PDB file of C-alpha atoms in Angstrom:
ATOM      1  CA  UNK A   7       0.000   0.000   0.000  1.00  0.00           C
ATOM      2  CA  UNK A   8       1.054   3.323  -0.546  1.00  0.00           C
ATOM      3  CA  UNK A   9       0.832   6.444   1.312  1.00  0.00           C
ATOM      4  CA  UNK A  10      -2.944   6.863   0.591  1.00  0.00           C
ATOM      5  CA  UNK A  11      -4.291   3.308   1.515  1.00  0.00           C
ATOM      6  CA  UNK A  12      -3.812   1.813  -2.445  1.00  0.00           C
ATOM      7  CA  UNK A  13      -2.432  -1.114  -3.291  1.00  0.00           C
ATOM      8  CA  UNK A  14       0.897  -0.383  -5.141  1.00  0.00           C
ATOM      9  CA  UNK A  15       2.075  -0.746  -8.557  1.00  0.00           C
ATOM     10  CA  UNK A  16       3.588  -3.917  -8.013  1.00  0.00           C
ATOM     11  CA  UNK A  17       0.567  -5.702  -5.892  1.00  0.00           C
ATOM     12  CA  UNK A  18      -1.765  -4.577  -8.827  1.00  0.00           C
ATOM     13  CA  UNK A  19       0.220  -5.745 -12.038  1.00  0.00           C
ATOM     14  CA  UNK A  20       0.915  -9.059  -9.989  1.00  0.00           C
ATOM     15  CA  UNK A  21      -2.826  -9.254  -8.668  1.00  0.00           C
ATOM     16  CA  UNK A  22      -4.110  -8.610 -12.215  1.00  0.00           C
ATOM     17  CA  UNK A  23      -1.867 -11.307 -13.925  1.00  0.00           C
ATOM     18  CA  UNK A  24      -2.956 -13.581 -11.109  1.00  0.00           C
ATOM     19  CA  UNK A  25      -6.310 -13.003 -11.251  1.00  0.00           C
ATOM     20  CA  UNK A  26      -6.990 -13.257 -14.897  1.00  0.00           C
ATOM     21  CA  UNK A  27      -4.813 -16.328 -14.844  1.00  0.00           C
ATOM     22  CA  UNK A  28      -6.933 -18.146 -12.484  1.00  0.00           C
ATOM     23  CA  UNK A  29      -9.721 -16.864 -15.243  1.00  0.00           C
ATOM     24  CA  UNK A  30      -7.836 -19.555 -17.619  1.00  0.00           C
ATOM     25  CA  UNK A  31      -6.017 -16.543 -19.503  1.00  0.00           C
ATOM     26  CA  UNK A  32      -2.560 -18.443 -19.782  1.00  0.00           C
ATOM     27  CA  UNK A  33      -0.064 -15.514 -21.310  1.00  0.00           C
ATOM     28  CA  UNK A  34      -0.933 -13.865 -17.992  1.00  0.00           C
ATOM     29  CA  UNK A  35      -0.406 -16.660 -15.781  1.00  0.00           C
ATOM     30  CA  UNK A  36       3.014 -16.938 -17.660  1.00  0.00           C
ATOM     31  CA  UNK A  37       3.694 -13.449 -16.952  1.00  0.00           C
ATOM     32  CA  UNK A  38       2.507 -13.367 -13.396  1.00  0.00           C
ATOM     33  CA  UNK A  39       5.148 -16.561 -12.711  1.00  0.00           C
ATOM     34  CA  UNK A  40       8.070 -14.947 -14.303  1.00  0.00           C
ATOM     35  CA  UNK A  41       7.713 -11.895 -12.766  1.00  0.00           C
ATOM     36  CA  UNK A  42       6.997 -13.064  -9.374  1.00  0.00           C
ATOM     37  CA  UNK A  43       9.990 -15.213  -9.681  1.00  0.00           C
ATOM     38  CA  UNK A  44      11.759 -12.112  -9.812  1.00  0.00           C
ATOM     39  CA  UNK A  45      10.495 -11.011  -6.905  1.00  0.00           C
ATOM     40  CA  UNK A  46      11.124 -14.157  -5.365  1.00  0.00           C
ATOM     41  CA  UNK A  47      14.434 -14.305  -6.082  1.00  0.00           C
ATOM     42  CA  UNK A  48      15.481 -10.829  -4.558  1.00  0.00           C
ATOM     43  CA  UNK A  49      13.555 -12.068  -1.591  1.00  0.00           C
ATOM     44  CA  UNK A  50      15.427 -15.163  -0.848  1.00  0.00           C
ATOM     45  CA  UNK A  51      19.013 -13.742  -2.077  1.00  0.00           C
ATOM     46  CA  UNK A  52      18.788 -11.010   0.396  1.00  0.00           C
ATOM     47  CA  UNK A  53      17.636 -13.544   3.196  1.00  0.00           C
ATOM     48  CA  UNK A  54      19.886 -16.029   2.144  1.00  0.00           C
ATOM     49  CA  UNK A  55      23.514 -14.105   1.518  1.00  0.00           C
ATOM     50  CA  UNK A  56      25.173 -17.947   2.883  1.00  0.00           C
ATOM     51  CA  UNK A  57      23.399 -20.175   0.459  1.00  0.00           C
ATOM     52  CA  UNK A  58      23.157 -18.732  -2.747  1.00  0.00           C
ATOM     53  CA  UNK A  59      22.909 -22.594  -4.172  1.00  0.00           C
ATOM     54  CA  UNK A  60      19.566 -22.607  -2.588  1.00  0.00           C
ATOM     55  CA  UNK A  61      18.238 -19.575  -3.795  1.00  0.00           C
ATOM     56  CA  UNK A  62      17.038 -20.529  -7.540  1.00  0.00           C
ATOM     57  CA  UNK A  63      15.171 -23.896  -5.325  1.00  0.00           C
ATOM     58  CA  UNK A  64      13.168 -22.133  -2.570  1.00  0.00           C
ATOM     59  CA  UNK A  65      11.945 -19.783  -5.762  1.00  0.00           C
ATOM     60  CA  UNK A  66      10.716 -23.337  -7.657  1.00  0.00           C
ATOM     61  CA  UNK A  67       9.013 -24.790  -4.404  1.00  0.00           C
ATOM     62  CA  UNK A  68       7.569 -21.578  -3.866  1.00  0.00           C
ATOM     63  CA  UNK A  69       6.167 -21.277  -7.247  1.00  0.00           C
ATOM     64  CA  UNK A  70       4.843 -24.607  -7.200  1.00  0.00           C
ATOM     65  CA  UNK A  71       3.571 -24.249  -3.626  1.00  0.00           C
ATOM     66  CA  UNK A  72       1.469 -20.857  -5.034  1.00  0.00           C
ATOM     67  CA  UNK A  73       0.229 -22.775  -8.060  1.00  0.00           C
ATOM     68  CA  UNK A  74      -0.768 -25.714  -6.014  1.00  0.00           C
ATOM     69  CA  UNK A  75      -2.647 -23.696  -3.143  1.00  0.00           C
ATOM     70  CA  UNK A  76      -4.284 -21.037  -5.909  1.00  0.00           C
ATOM     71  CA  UNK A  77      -7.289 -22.053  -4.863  1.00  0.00           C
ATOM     72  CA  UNK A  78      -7.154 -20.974  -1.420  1.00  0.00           C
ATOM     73  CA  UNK A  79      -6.557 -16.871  -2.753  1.00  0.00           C
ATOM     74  CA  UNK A  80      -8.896 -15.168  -1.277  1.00  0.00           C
ATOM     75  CA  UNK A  81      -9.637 -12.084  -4.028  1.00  0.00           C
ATOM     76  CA  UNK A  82     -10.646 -10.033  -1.457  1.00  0.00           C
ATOM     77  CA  UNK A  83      -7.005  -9.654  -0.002  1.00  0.00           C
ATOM     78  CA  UNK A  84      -3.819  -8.641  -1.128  1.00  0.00           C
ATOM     79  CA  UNK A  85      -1.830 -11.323  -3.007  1.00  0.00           C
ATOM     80  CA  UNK A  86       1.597  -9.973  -2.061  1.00  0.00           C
ATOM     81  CA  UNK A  87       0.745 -10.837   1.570  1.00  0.00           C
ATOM     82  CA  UNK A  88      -0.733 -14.592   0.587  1.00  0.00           C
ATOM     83  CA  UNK A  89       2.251 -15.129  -1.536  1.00  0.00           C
ATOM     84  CA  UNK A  90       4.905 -13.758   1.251  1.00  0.00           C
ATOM     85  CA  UNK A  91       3.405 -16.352   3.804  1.00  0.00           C
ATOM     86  CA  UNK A  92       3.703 -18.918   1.287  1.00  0.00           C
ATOM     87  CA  UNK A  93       7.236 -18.103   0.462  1.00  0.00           C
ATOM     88  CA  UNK A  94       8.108 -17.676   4.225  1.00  0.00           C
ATOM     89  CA  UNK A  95       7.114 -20.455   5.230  1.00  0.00           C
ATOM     90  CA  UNK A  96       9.255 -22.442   2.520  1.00  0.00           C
ATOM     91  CA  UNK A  97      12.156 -20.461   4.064  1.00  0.00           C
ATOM     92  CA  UNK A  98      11.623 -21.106   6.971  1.00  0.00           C
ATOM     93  CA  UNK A  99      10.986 -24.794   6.217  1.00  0.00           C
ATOM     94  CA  UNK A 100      14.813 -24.911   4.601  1.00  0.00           C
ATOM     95  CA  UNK A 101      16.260 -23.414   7.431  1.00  0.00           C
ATOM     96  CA  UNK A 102      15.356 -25.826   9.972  1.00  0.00           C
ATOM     97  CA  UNK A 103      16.342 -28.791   7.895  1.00  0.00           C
ATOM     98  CA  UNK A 104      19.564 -27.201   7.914  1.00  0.00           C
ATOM     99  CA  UNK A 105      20.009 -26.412  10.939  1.00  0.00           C
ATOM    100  CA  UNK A 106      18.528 -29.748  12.134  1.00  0.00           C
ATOM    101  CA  UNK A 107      21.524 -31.564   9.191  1.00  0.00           C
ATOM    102  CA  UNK A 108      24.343 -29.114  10.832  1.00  0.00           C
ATOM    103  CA  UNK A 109      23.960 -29.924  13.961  1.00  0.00           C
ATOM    104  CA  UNK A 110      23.676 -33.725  13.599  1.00  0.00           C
ATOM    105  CA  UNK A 111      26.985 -33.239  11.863  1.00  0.00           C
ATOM    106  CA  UNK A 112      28.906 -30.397  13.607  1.00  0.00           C
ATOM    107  CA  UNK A 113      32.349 -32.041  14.368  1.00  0.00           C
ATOM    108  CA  UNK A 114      32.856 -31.959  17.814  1.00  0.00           C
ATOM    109  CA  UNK A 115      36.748 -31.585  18.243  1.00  0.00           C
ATOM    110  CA  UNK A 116      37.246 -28.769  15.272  1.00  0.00           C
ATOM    111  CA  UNK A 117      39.971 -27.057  16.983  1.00  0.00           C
ATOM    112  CA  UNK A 118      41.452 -26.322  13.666  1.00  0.00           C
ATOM    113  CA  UNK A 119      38.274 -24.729  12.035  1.00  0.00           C
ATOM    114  CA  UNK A 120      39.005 -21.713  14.964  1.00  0.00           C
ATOM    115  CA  UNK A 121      42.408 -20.738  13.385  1.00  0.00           C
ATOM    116  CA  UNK A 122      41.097 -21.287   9.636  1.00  0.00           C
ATOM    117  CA  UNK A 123      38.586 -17.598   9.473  1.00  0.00           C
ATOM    118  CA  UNK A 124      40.561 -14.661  10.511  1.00  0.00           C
ATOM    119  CA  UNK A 125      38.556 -11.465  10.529  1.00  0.00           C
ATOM    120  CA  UNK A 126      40.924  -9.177   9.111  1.00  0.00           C
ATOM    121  CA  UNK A 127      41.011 -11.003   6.120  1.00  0.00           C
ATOM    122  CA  UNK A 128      37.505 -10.516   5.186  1.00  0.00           C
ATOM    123  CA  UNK A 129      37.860  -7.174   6.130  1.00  0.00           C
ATOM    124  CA  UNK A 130      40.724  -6.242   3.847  1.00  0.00           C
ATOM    125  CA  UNK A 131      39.172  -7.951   0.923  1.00  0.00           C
ATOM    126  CA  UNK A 132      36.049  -6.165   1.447  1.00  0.00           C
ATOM    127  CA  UNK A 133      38.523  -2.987   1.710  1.00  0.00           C
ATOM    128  CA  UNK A 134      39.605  -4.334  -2.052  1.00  0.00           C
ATOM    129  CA  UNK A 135      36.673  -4.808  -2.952  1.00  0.00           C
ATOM    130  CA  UNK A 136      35.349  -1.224  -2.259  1.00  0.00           C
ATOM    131  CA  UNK A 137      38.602   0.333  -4.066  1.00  0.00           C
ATOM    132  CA  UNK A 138      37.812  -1.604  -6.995  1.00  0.00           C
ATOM    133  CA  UNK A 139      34.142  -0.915  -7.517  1.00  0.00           C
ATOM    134  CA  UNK A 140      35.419   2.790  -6.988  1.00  0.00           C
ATOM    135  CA  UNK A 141      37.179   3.117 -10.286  1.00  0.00           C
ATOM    136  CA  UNK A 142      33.991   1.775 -11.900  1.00  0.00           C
ATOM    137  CA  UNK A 143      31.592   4.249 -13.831  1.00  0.00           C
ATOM    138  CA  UNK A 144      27.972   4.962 -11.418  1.00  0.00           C
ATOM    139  CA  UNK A 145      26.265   3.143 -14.448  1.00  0.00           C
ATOM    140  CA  UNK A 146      28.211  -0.042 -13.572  1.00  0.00           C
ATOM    141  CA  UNK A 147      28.986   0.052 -10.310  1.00  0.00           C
ATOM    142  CA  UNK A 148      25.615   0.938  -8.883  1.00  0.00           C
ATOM    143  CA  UNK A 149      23.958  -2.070 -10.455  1.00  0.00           C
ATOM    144  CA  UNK A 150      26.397  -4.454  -9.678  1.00  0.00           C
ATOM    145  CA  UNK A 151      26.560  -2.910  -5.572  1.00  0.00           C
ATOM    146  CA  UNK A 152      22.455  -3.366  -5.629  1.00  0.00           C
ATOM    147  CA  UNK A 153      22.572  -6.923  -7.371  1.00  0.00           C
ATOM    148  CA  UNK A 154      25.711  -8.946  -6.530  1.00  0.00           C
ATOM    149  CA  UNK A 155      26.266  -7.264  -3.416  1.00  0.00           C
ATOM    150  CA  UNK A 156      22.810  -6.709  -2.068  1.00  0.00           C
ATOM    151  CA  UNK A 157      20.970  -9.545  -3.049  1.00  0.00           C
ATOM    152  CA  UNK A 158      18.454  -6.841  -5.802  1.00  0.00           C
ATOM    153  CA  UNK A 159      16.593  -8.376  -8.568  1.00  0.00           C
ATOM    154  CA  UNK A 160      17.264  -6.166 -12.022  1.00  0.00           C
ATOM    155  CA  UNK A 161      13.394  -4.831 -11.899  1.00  0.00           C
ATOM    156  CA  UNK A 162      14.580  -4.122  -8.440  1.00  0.00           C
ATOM    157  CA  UNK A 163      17.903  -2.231  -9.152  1.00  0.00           C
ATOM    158  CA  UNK A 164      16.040  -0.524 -11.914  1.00  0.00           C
ATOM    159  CA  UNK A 165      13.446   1.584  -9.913  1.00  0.00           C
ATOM    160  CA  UNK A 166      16.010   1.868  -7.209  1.00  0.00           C
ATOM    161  CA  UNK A 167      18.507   3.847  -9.792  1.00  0.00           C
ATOM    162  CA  UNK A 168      16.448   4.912 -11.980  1.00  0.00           C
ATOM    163  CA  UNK A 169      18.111   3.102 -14.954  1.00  0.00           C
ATOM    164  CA  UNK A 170      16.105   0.744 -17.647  1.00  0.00           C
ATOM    165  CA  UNK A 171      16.661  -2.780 -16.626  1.00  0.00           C
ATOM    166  CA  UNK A 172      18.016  -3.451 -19.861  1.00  0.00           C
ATOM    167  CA  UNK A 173      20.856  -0.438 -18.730  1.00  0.00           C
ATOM    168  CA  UNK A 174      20.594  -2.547 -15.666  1.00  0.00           C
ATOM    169  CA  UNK A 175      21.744  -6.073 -16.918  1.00  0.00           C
ATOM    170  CA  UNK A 176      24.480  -4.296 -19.515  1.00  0.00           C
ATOM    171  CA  UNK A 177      26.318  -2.445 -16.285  1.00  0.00           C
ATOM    172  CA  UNK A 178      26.361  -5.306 -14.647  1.00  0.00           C
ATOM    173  CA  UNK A 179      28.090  -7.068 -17.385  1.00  0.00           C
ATOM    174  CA  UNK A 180      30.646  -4.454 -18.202  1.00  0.00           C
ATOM    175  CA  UNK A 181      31.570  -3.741 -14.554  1.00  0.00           C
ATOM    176  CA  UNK A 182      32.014  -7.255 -13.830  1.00  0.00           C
ATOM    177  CA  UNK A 183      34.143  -7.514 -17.125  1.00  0.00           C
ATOM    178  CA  UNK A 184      35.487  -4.531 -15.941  1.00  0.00           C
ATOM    179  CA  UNK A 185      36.538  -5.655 -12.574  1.00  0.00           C
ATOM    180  CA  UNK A 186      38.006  -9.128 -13.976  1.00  0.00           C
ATOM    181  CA  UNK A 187      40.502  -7.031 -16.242  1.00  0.00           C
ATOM    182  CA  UNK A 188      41.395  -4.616 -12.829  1.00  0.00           C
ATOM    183  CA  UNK A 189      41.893  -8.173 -11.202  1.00  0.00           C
ATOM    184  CA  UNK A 190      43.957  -9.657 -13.968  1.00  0.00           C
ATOM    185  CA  UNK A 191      46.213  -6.729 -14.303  1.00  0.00           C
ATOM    186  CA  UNK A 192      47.210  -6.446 -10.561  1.00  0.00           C
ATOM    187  CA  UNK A 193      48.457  -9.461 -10.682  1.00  0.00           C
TER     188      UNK A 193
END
């Protein structure tokens, strides 16, 4: 909702694709799943900045767990809420298998693991990091800060900069060929 009690841009399109979808029109079922995959996967990147492997998985058993239980929309409410419960509670599911799997198999005598992260190292190549992204042009470093860094879909990083998402996608590409090449040439 915005300020004035509607139901935002986003809720609508998605609503409206829904909606008509559950009418039997299948383009906009089509479009409703790809673009709330997109949503999805912002979602789950930023919540999941440890697993990325399991990102692109919770987004699938979401989907299918919305297009199984599309029956139980209620029309009358907002489907961004129904479709965040959904997708929080298959979060929420994958966390406490893993947790549950870790600690079944956390090694008990690991007094080698203690001396194998050192703090100052992630520091200073987060330090390296920053420099680098520095020398980058704002049209390339922006996107890939919001996206790689942040966890941002590109429809995402596009209303948050204000470029196209096609500008979007291209930054992204050139900074990160961009940063390979900085990489390459330091060493």
């Amino acid at each position: 909702m915005n300020e004035h009690g509607e139901p935002n841009v986003r809720e609508r399109e998605l609503r409206g694709q829904f909606v008509r979808g559950l009418a039997g029109d299948a383009t906009a079922y089509e479009a409703f799943l790809r673009h709330l995959s997109a949503y999805l996967r912002g979602y789950f990147r930023k919540r999941l900045l440890g697993l990325p492997d399991e990102v692109e998985d919770l987004v699938q058993e979401t989907l299918l767990a919305v297009h199984n239980q599309r029956h139980t929309y209620d029309p009358g409410q907002p489907l961004t809420a129904w479709v965040y419960a959904i997708a929080k509670y298959k979060l929420v599911d994958l966390l406490r298998g893993r947790a549950a799997h870790e600690h079944k198999n956390d090694p008990l005598d690991d007094e080698h693991e203690m001396l194998a992260h050192n703090d100052a190292d992630f520091a200073a190549a987060r330090l390296d990091l920053a420099k680098l992204l520095m020398q980058l042009p704002p049209r390339q470093r922006q996107p890939i800060i919001h996206m790689k860094l942040e966890g941002f879909s590109v429809v995402e990083t596009a209303r948050i900069t204000g470029m196209s998402e096609s500008a979007v996608k291209v930054g992204v590409h050139r900074g990160l060929k961009a940063l390979a090449a900085m990489i390459r040439t330091r060493r």
